[in-house]
Amino acid sequence: MRLTDYKWFQAQPAQSASAVSSATPDTDTPPESPPALIVRRLGLQAYEPIWQCMRYIANNRAADREDEIWLLSHKPVYTQGQAGKPEHILKPGKIPVVQVDRGGQVTYHGPGQLVAYLLINVRRRQLGVRALVDLIEQSVLATLSEYGISAQTRPKAPGVYVKDAKIAALGLRIRNGWSYHGLSLNVNMDLTPFRHINPCGYEQQAVTQIADFIPPQENMLQGVSKVLGDELLTRLGYAPHFITTPADAK
């Protein structure tokens, strides 16, 4: 696949009041802008070509390469993390199972689920893994809050939960100072395939989605993608690009 065949834009550094006020009185020099970042909207994609693209970028790093965020959804697939145990894959049926190089156990990706991959030079940003995980989780929490959904994180179980049900999964890999993989957020999808695995390695883990809490909307996935995209951008030091409220995302 050619990434340049899909919609993309260059993120713009935030011009916040706090950034202006942090300039030194003697020099009036504003703080250094964040590294260049590209956001790509890739639509519905098979899993393995996307995974191979991410691995290529991490394995063929360049000091001046832009960071990237990819927003997309996948055709049906189970992905098994590096530490994944086969017994957590119960009845995959005709859905393919792909052994991948992220952290975590097995999860499911399919149409109607929003996936965000963060290809970030964490070494350049001096961004630790825990800080990146927190940034991703807080972005999801803020996105759900925009839709009136109260959610939580768990200290020893990465991801986001609404009461006892998981609504977003998270798995990362750091290689050569670059992060790849990212998060999946259930928006408006068929949740049945989750019944045939122990999601993220937890038996009888309930799974939910945004459409369980608000009426399904036209272009709902695209709307949530815009809200989450802006939440990630602002936490990485960039100006929002898409919208300010879910109503604007329609």
PDB file of N, CA and C in Angstrom, residues 11 15 22 31 42 50-51 67 75 117 124 156 194 197 200 221:
ATOM      1  N   ALA A  11       0.393  18.419  11.313  1.00  0.00           N
ATOM      2  CA  ALA A  11      -0.097  19.055  12.530  1.00  0.00           C
ATOM      3  C   ALA A  11       0.628  20.377  12.758  1.00  0.00           C
ATOM      4  N   GLN A  15      -0.516  27.187  19.788  1.00  0.00           N
ATOM      5  CA  GLN A  15      -0.163  28.559  20.155  1.00  0.00           C
ATOM      6  C   GLN A  15      -0.939  28.908  21.424  1.00  0.00           C
ATOM      7  N   SER A  22       5.528  31.196  28.966  1.00  0.00           N
ATOM      8  CA  SER A  22       6.722  30.495  29.414  1.00  0.00           C
ATOM      9  C   SER A  22       7.990  31.051  28.777  1.00  0.00           C
ATOM     10  N   PRO A  31       9.099  28.658  23.903  1.00  0.00           N
ATOM     11  CA  PRO A  31       9.680  27.326  23.982  1.00  0.00           C
ATOM     12  C   PRO A  31       9.770  26.672  22.613  1.00  0.00           C
ATOM     13  N   LEU A  42      -6.634   6.503   7.123  1.00  0.00           N
ATOM     14  CA  LEU A  42      -6.397   5.409   6.179  1.00  0.00           C
ATOM     15  C   LEU A  42      -7.628   4.558   5.875  1.00  0.00           C
ATOM     16  N   ILE A  50      -0.562  -2.978   7.102  1.00  0.00           N
ATOM     17  CA  ILE A  50      -0.360  -1.840   8.006  1.00  0.00           C
ATOM     18  C   ILE A  50       0.719  -2.163   9.023  1.00  0.00           C
ATOM     19  N   TRP A  51       0.665  -3.346   9.591  1.00  0.00           N
ATOM     20  CA  TRP A  51       1.676  -3.767  10.570  1.00  0.00           C
ATOM     21  C   TRP A  51       3.070  -3.752   9.947  1.00  0.00           C
ATOM     22  N   ASP A  67       7.175  12.395  13.090  1.00  0.00           N
ATOM     23  CA  ASP A  67       6.300  11.507  13.830  1.00  0.00           C
ATOM     24  C   ASP A  67       4.982  11.386  13.056  1.00  0.00           C
ATOM     25  N   LYS A  75     -10.138  -4.755   8.784  1.00  0.00           N
ATOM     26  CA  LYS A  75     -10.974  -5.901   8.454  1.00  0.00           C
ATOM     27  C   LYS A  75     -10.814  -6.934   9.576  1.00  0.00           C
ATOM     28  N   TYR A 117      -2.756   4.379  15.559  1.00  0.00           N
ATOM     29  CA  TYR A 117      -1.366   3.943  15.706  1.00  0.00           C
ATOM     30  C   TYR A 117      -0.476   5.180  15.859  1.00  0.00           C
ATOM     31  N   ARG A 124      13.463  11.287  20.879  1.00  0.00           N
ATOM     32  CA  ARG A 124      13.574  12.712  20.541  1.00  0.00           C
ATOM     33  C   ARG A 124      12.713  13.565  21.469  1.00  0.00           C
ATOM     34  N   LYS A 156      -3.195  -1.822  36.732  1.00  0.00           N
ATOM     35  CA  LYS A 156      -2.463  -2.998  36.280  1.00  0.00           C
ATOM     36  C   LYS A 156      -3.079  -3.641  35.043  1.00  0.00           C
ATOM     37  N   PHE A 194     -15.532 -10.967  20.116  1.00  0.00           N
ATOM     38  CA  PHE A 194     -14.874 -10.909  21.421  1.00  0.00           C
ATOM     39  C   PHE A 194     -15.277 -12.087  22.307  1.00  0.00           C
ATOM     40  N   ILE A 197     -12.739 -15.162  22.383  1.00  0.00           N
ATOM     41  CA  ILE A 197     -11.411 -15.022  22.981  1.00  0.00           C
ATOM     42  C   ILE A 197     -11.583 -14.587  24.438  1.00  0.00           C
ATOM     43  N   CYS A 200      -7.720  -9.580  25.924  1.00  0.00           N
ATOM     44  CA  CYS A 200      -6.520  -9.117  26.643  1.00  0.00           C
ATOM     45  C   CYS A 200      -6.097 -10.077  27.746  1.00  0.00           C
ATOM     46  N   LEU A 221     -18.153   6.539  13.175  1.00  0.00           N
ATOM     47  CA  LEU A 221     -16.743   6.203  13.307  1.00  0.00           C
ATOM     48  C   LEU A 221     -15.867   7.393  12.923  1.00  0.00           C
TER      49      LEU A 221
END
